[in-house]
Coordinates of C-alpha atoms in Angstrom, one line a residue:
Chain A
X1 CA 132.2 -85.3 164.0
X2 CA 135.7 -86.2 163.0
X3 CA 136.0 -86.2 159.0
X4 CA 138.0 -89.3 158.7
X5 CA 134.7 -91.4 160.2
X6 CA 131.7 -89.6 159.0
X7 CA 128.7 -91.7 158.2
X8 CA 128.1 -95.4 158.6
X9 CA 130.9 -98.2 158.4
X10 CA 129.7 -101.7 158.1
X11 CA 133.0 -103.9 158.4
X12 CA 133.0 -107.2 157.9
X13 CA 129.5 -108.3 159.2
X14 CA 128.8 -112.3 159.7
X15 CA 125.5 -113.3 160.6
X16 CA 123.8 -117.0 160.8
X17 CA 121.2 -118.3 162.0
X18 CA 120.9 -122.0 164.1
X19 CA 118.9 -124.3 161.8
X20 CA 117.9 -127.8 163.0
X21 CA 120.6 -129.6 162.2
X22 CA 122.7 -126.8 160.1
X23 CA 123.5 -123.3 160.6
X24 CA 121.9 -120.8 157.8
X25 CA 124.7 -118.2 156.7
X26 CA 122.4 -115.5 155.9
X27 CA 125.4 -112.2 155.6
X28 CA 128.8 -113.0 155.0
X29 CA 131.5 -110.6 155.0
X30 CA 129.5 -107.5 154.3
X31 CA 132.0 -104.2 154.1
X32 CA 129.8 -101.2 153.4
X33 CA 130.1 -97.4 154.1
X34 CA 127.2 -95.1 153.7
X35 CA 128.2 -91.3 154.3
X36 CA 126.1 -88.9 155.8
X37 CA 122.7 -87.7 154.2
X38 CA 122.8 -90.4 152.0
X39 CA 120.2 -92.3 150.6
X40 CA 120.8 -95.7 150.2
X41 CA 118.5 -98.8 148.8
X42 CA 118.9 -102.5 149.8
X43 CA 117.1 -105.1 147.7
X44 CA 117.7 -108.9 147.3
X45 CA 115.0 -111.7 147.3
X46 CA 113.8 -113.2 149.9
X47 CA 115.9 -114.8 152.1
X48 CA 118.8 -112.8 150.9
X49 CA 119.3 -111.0 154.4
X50 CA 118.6 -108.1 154.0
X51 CA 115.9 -106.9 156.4
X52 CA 118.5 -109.3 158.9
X53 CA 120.9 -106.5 157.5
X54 CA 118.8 -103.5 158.8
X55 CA 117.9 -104.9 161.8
X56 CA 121.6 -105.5 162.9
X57 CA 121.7 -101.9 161.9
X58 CA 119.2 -101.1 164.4
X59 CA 120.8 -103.1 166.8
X60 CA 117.7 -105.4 167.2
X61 CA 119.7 -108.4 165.9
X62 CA 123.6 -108.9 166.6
X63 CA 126.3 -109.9 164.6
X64 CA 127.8 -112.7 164.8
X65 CA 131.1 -111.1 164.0
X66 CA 132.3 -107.8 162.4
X67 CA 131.7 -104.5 163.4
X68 CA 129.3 -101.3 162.9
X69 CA 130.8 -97.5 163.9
X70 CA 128.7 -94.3 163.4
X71 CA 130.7 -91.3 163.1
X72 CA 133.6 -92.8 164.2
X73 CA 131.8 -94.7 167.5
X74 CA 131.1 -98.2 167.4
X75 CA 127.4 -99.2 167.4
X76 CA 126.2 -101.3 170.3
X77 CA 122.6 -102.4 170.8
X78 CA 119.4 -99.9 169.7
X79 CA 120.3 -96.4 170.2
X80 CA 118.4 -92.9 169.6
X81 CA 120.9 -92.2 166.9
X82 CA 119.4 -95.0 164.8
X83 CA 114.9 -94.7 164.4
X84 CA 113.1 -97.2 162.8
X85 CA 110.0 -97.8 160.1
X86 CA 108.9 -101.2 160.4
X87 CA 107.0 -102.8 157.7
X88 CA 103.7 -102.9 159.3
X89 CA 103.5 -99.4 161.5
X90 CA 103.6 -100.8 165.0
X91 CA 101.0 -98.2 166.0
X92 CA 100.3 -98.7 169.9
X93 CA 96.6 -99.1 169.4
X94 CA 95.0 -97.7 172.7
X95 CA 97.2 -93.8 172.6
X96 CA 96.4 -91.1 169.7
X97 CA 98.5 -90.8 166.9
X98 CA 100.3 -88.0 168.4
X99 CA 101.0 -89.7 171.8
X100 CA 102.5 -92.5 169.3
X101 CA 104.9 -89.6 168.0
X102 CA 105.6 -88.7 171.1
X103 CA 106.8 -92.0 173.1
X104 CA 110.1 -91.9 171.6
X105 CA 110.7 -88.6 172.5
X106 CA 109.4 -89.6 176.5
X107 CA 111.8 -92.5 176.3
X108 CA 114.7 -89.9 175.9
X109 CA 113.6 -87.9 179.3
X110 CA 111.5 -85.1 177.3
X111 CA 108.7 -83.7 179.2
X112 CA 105.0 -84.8 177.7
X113 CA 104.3 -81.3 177.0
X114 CA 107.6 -81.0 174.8
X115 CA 107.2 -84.5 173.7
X116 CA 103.7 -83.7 172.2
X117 CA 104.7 -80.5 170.3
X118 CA 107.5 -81.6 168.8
X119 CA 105.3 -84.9 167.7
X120 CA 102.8 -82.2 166.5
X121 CA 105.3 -80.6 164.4
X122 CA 106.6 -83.9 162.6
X123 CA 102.8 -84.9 161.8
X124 CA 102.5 -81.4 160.5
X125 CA 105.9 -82.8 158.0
X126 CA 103.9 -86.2 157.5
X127 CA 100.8 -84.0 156.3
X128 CA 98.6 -85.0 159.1
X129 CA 97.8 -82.2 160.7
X130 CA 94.0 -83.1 161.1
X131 CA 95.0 -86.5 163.1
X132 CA 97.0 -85.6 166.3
X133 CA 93.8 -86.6 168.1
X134 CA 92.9 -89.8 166.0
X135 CA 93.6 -93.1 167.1
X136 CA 95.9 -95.4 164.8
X137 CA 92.6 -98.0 164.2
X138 CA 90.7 -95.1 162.3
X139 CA 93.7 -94.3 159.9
X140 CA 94.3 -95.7 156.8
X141 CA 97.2 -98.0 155.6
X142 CA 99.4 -95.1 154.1
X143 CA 98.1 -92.5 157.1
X144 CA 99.4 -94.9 159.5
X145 CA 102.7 -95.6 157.8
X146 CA 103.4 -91.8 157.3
X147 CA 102.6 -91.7 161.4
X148 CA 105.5 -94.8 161.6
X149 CA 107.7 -92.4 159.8
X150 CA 106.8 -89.1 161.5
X151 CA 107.7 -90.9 164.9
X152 CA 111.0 -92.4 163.1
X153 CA 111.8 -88.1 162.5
X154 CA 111.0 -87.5 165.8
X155 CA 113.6 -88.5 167.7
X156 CA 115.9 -86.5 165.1
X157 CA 118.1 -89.8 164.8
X158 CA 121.6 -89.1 162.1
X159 CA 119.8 -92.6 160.4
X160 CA 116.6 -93.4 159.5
X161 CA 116.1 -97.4 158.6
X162 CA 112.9 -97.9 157.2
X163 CA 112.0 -101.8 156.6
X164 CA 110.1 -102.3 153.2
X165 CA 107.8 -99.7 154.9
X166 CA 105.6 -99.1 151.6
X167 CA 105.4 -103.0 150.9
X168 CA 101.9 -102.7 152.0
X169 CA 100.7 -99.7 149.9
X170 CA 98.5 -99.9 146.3
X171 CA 100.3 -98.5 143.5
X172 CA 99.0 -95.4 143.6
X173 CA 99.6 -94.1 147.3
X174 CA 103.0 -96.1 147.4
X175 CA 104.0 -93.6 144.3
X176 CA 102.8 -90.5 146.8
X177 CA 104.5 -91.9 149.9
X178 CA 107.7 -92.2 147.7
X179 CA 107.3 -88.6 146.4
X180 CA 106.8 -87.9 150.2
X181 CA 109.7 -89.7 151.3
X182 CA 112.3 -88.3 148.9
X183 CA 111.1 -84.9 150.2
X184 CA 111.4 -85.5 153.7
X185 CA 114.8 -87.1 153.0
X186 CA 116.1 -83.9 151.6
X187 CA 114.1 -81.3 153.9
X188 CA 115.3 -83.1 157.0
X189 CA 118.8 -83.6 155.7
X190 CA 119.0 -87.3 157.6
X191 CA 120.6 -90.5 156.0
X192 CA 118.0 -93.2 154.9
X193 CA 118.8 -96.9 154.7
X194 CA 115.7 -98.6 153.2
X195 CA 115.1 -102.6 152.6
X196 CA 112.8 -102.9 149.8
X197 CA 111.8 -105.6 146.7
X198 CA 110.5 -103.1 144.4
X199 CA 113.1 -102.1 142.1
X200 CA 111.6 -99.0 141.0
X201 CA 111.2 -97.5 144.6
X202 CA 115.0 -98.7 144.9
X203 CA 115.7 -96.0 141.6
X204 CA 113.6 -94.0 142.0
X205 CA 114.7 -93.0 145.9
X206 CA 118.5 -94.3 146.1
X207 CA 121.5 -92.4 145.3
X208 CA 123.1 -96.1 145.8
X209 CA 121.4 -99.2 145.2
X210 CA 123.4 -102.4 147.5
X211 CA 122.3 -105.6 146.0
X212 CA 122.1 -108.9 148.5
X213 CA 122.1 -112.4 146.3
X214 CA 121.6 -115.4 148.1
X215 CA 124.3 -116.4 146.7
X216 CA 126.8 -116.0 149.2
X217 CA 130.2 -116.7 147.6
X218 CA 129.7 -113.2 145.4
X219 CA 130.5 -109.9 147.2
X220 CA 128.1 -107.7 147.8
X221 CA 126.9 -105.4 144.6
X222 CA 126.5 -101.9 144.8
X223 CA 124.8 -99.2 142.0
X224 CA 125.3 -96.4 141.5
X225 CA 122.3 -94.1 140.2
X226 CA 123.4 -91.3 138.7
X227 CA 119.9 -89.4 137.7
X228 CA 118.9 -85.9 138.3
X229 CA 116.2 -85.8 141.3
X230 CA 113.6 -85.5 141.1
X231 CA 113.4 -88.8 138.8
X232 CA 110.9 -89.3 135.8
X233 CA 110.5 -92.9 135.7
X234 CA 109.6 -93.3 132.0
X235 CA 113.2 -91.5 131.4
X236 CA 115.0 -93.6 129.5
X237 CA 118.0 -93.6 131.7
X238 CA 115.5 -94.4 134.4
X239 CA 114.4 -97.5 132.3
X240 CA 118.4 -98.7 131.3
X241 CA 118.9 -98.9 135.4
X242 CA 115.7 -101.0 135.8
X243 CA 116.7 -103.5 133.2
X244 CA 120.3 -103.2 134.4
X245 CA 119.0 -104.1 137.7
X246 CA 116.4 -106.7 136.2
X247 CA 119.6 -108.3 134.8
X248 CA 121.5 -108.5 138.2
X249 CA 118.7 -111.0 139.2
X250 CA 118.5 -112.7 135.9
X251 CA 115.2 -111.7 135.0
X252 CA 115.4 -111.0 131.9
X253 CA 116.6 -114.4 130.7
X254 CA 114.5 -115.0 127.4
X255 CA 113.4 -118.7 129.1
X256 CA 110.6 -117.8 131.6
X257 CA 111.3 -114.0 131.7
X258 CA 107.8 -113.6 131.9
X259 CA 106.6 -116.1 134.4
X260 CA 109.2 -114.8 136.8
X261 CA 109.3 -111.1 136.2
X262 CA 105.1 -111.3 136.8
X263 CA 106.0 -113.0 140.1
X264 CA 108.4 -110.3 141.4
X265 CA 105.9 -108.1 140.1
X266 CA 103.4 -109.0 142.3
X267 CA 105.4 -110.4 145.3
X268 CA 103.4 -109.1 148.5
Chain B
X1 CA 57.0 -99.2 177.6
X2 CA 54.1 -102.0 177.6
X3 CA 51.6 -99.3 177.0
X4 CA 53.9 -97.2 174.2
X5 CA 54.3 -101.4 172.5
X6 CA 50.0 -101.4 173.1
X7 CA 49.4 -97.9 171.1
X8 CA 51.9 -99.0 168.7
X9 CA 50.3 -102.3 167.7
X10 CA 46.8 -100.1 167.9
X11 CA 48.4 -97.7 165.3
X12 CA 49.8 -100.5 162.7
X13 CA 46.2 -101.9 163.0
X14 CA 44.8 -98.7 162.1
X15 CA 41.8 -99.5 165.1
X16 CA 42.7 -96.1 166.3
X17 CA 43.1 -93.2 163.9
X18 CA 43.2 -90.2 165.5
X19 CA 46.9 -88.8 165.9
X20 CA 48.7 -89.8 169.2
X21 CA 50.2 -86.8 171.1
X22 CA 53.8 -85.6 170.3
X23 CA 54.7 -87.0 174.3
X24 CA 53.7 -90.6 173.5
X25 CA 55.0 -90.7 170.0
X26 CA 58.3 -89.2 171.0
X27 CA 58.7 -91.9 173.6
X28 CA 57.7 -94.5 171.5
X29 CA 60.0 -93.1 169.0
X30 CA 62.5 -93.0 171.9
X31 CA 61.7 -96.7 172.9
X32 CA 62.0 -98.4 169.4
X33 CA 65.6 -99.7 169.7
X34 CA 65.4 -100.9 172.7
X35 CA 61.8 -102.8 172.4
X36 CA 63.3 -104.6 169.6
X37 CA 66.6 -105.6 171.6
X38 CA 64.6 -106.5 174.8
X39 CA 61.4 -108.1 172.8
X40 CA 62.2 -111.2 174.2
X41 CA 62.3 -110.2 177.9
X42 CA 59.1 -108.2 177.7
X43 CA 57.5 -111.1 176.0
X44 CA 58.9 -113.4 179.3
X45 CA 57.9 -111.0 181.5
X46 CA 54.0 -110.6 179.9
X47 CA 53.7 -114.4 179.4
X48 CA 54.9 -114.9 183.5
X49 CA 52.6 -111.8 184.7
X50 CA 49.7 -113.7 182.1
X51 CA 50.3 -117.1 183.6
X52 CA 50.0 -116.7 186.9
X53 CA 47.3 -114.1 187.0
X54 CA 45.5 -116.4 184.8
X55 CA 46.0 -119.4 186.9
X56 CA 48.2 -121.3 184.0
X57 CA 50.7 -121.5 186.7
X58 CA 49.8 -121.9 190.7
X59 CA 50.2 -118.3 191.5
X60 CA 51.4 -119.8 195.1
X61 CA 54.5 -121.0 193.3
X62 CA 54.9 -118.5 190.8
X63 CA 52.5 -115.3 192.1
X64 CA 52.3 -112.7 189.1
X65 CA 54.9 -110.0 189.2
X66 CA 53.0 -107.1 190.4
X67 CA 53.2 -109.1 193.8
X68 CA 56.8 -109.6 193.6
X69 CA 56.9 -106.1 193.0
X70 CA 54.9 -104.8 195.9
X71 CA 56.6 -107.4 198.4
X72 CA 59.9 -105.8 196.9
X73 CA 59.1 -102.1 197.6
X74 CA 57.6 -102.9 200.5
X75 CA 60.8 -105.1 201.7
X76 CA 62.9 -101.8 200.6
X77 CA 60.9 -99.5 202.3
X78 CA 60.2 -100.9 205.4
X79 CA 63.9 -101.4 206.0
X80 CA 63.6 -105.2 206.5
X81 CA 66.2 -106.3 203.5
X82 CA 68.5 -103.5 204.2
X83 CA 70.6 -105.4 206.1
X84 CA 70.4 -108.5 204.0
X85 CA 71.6 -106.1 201.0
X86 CA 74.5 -104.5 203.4
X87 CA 76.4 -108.0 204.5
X88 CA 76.1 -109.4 201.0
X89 CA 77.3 -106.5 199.4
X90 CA 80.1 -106.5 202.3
X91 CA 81.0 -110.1 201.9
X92 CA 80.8 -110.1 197.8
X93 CA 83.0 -106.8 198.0
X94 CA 85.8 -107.6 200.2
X95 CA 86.2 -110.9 198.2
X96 CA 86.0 -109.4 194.4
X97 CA 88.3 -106.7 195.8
X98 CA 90.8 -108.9 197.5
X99 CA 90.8 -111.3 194.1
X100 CA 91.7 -108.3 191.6
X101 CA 94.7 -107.2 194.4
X102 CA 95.7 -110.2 194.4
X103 CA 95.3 -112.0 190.8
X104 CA 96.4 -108.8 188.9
X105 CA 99.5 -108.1 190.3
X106 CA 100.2 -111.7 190.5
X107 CA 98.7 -112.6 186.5
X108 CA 101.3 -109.2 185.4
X109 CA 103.9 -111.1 187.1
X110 CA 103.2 -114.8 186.0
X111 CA 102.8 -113.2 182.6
X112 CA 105.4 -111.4 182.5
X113 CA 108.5 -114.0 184.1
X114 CA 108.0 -117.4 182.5
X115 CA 109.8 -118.8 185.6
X116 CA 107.4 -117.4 187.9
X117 CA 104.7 -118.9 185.9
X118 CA 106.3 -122.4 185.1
X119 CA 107.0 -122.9 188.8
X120 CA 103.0 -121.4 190.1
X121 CA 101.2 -122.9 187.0
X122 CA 101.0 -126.5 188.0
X123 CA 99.3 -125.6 192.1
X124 CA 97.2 -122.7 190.3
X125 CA 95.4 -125.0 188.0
X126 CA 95.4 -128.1 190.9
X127 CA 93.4 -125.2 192.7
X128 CA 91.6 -123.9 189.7
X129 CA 89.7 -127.2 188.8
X130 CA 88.8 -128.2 192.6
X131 CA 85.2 -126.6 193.0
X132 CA 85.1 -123.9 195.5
X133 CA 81.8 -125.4 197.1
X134 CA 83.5 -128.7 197.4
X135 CA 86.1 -126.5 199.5
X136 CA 83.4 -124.7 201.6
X137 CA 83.5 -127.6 204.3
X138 CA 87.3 -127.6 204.7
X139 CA 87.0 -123.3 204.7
X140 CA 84.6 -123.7 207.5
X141 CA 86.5 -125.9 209.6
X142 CA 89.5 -123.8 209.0
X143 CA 88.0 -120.7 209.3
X144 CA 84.7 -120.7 211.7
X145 CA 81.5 -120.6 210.6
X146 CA 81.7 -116.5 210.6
X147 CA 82.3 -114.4 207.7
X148 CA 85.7 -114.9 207.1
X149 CA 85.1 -118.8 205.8
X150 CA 81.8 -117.0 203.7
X151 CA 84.4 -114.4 202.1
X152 CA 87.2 -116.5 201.3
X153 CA 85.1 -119.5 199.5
X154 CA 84.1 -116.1 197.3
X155 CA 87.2 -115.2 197.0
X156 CA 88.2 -119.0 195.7
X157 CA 85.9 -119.1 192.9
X158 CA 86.2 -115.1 192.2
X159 CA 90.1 -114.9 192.2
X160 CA 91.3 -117.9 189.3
X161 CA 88.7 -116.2 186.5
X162 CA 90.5 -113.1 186.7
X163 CA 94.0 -114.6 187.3
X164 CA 93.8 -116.1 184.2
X165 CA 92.6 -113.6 182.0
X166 CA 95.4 -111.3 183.5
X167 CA 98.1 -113.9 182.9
X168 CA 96.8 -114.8 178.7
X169 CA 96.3 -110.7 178.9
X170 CA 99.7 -110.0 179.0
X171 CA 101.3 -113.3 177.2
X172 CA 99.1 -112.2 174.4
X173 CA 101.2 -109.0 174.3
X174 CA 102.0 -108.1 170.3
X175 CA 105.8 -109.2 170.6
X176 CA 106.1 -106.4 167.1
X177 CA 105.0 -103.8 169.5
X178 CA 107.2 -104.5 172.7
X179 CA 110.1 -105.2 169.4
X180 CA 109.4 -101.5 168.5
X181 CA 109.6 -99.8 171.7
X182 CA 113.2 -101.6 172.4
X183 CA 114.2 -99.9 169.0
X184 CA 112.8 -96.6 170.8
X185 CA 115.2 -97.1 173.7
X186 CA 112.1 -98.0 176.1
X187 CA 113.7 -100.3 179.4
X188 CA 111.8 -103.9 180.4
X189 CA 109.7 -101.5 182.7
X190 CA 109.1 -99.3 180.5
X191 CA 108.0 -102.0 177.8
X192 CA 105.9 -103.6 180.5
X193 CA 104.2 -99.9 181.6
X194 CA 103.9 -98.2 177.5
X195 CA 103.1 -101.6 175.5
X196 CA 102.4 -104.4 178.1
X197 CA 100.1 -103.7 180.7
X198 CA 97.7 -101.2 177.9
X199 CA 97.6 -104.2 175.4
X200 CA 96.3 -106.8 178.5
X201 CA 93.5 -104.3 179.6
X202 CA 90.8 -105.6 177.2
X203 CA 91.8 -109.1 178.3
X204 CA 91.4 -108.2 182.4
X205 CA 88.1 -106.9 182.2
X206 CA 87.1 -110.1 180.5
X207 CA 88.6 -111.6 183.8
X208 CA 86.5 -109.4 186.1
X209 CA 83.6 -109.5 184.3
X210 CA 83.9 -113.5 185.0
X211 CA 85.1 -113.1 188.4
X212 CA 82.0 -110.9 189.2
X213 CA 79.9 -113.5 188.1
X214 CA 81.5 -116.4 190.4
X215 CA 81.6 -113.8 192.8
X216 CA 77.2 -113.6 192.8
X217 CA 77.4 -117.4 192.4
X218 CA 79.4 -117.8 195.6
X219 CA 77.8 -115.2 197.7
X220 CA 74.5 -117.0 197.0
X221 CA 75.6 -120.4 197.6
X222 CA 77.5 -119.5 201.0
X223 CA 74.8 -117.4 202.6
X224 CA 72.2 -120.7 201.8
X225 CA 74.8 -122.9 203.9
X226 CA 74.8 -121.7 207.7
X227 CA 74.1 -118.1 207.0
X228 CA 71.2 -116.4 208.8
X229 CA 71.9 -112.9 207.2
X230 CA 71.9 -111.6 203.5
X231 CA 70.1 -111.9 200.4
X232 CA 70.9 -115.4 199.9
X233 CA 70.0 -116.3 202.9
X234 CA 66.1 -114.5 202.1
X235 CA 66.0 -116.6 199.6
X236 CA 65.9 -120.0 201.3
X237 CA 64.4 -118.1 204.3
X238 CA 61.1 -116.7 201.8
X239 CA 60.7 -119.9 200.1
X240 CA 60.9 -121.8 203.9
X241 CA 58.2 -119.8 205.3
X242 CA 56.3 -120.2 201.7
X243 CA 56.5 -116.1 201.3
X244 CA 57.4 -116.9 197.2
X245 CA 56.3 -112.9 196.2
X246 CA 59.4 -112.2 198.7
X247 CA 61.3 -115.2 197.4
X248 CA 61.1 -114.1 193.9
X249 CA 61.9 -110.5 195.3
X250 CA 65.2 -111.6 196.7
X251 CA 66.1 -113.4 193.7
X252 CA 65.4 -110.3 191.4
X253 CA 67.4 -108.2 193.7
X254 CA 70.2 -110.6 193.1
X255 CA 69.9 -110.4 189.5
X256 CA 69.5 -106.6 189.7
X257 CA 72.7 -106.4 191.6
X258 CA 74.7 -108.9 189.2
X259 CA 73.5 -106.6 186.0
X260 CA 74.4 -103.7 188.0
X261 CA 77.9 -105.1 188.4
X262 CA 78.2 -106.0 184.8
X263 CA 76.9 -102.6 183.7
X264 CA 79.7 -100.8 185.7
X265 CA 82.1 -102.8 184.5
X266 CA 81.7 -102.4 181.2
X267 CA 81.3 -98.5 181.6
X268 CA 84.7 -98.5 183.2
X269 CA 85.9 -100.4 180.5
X270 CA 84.3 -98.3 177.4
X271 CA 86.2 -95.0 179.6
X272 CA 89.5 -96.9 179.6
X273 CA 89.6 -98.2 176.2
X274 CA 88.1 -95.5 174.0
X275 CA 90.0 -96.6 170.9
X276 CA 88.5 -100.0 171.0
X277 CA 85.2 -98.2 170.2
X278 CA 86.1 -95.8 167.7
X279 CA 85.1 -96.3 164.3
X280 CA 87.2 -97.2 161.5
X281 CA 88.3 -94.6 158.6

């Protein structure tokens, strides 16, 4: 809790990956420092790193070189400090959606009867209060996803990394979950790193926005969004940072502009 | 449930219009699902009691079931099968149950540690593909013509189905889900207890539902080779001494008890995984 080292240092992170005959430099010399209770967005295309990013985060991948502190301690491996939203929920199919909130709690020593009240009182958060007892096959896309978060809370990590974890969503419940996940991010106080494509979410949510190119001579871009929460997204300040942002990735290039900006669109 | 199918057919025909009482039509009601799932057995069964009774079939061969029935009870009652039933059941149950000691903890393992299964893969399936009757000779010498050479050829053919299953039962592991509970700080045991061994359950009942079927096969075979007890044995004995009702009877009974098994072994499977049968939102 020392005020020099509050938050998350990134410092220069390498990471690549063995190709057939080549090696794939996927992050080079990322320096980034996200301070504590913040709320930051990481977008790039495909193949830009950046769930390889998160994931080094989590301590599921390792760096090749560089290093990672939190608070002030270096970062080694996974670690309950750190929970996780995956893209698809990662549900374990044969236990109840509250015995799924509860196994990360178990895995730090908590009794089952602790475990499953405090899981109760997160899925309470998650607004699924009718569910403890259902099993992850009868929910819903969104339902589960919002269980995949409640069980991220649970643990009470200082980070929360959630991996494009409303890519899946229609339009309409990913605008609720995003509502929902701005609230939860300011209720629980917690940092939130999230990897997403969708430029809007990345606005709408962030206080900073790190852009990953594939291009990996440029240094890493970061933005700045400096809107009142919580954020109207036909505001025209809203609408300058989209096309701002639109411009980063050369979008709005008068050639194809359409053709590509339909295929980001709609990229699954 | 012949008789509801009879008053049925009597009723769509309209040759009997005055109303059936509320006992009848409530069974009937009762019975519809099932006569429409087991129309083809009752239609086996009528056309076999038909046949034989008459004379479509030489009722010496194949005597109509009512006779299979009676030589049945009568077999039951007077106590004469009883211990045909006890030393098959004996012999079928030591081997099913020394097959899932064995082949589970060993398919977790050979699952789990490639090296354990690169180095027992090769013998396993040398072992696998050699037929377990072929064996039966070489058992016999090794083991005596007692039970012990009976319950291990059972064991043989019982032991590989479920071995197998066990072992693609846990390979088959979602690696997303063993991924997430790393992130959730769970150890290699505790990934193989929480996400391994739950996710290769469906897959090992598959395995004993097979083994308890080469288990049945096996028993039969080995108590018609140099057995002179069990229900096997009745079979060849019936059929030597020309007593087909008692034949038949023995062979139902066999067919009862592999139903039976399957029946129980499904119910223990519907209790362990519940959430497989839950319905979708």
């Amino acid at each position: 809790m020392t005020a020099m080292a509050e938050g998350l240092n990134v410092s220069r992170v390498n990471k690549s990956f063995a190709l057939k005959e080549s090696r794939l430099e996927v992050l080079r010399n990322i320096d980034l420092e996200i301070a504590t209770g913040e709320f930051v967005a990481i977008i790039g295309a495909s193949g830009s790193g950046k769930t390889t990013l998160l994931r080094i985060l989590a301590g599921l991948d390792q760096a090749d070189s560089g290093t990672i502190q939190l608070n002030g301690a270096s970062v080694q491996g996974v670690g309950p400090e750190r929970a996780m939203v995956f893209q698809e929920p990662r549900l374990l199919p044969w236990l109840s959606v509250e015995a799924n909130v509860a196994m990360g709690l178990e895995l730090m020593g908590e009794s089952r009867t602790d475990a499953l009240r405090q899981a109760r009182h997160y899925l309470d958060l998650v607004g699924l209060t009718a569910f403890y007892d259902a099993y992850p096959r009868q929910l819903s896309g969104g339902m589960a996803q919002r269980v995949g978060i409640a069980r991220g809370l649970a643990i009470s990590p200082d980070i929360l990394l959630l991996d494009e974890p409303l890519g899946a969503l229609d339009a309409m419940k990913k605008i609720r979950m995003q509502q929902e996940l701005e609230r939860l991010w300011r209720e629980q106080n917690i940092t939130m790193v999230m990897v997403t494509h969708d430029i809007e979410e990345a606005i709408y949510l962030a206080d900073r926005i790190v852009i990953l190119s594939n291009d990996q001579k440029s240094a890493l871009q970061v933005m700045r969004v400096d809107l009142p929460r919580p954020r109207q997204r036909s505001d025209s300040r809203f609408v300058a940072y989209r096309e701002a942002l639109l411009d980063t990735f050369h979008l709005n290039d008068t050639a194809d502009a359409d053709a590509t900006s339909n295929a980001t669109e709609t990229t699954p | 449930m012949k008789k509801v199918a009879t008053y049925q057919l009597a009723r769509t025909l309209r040759f009997d219009r005055t109303p059936l009482p509320p006992l009848v039509l409530g069974l009937a009601r009762a019975c519809r699902p099932y006569l429409g799932r087991y129309a083809a057995v009752i239609v086996f069964f009528g056309l076999w009691q038909l046949a034989s009774t008459l004379g479509w079939l030489n009722p010496a061969v194949i005597p109509p079931l009512d006779r299979i029935v009676m030589a049945l009870i009568n077999a039951l009652q007077n106590g004469s099968l009883a211990g045909d039933i006890g030393i098959s059941l004996q012999r079928s149950g030591i081997a099913f149950g020394a097959s899932i000691l064995i082949a589970i903890p060993l398919g977790l393992a050979m699952g789990s540690f490639r090296s354990i299964e690169k180095t027992l893969d090769p013998i396993l399936q040398l072992f696998r593909q050699t037929s377990a009757l072929a064996l039966y000779p070489v058992f016999i010498l090794l083991l005596g013509l007692g039970e012990a050479s009976k319950i291990f050829v059972i064991f043989w053919a019982s032991v590989f189905p479920l071995l197998m299953n066990t072992i693609t039962g846990v390979q088959q592991t979602d690696p997303r889900l063993i991924e997430m509970a790393r992130v959730f700080g769970a150890s290699r045991l505790e990934v193989f207890r929480r996400v391994v061994v739950p996710s290769a359950i469906p897959s090992i009942f598959v395995g004993l539902r097979l083994s308890a079927t080469s288990t049945l096969l096996l028993l039969v075979a080995a108590e018609m080779i140099g057995a002179n007890q069990g229900i096997g044995f009745q079979v060849m004995n019936a059929q030597y001494n020309f007593q087909t009702p008692l034949m038949f009877a023995a062979i139902f009974l066999l067919a009862g008890l592999g139903l039976l098994g399957n029946y129980l072994l499904v119910l223990i499977q519907k209790r362990l995984c519940r959430w497989e049968s839950h319905e979708t939102a």
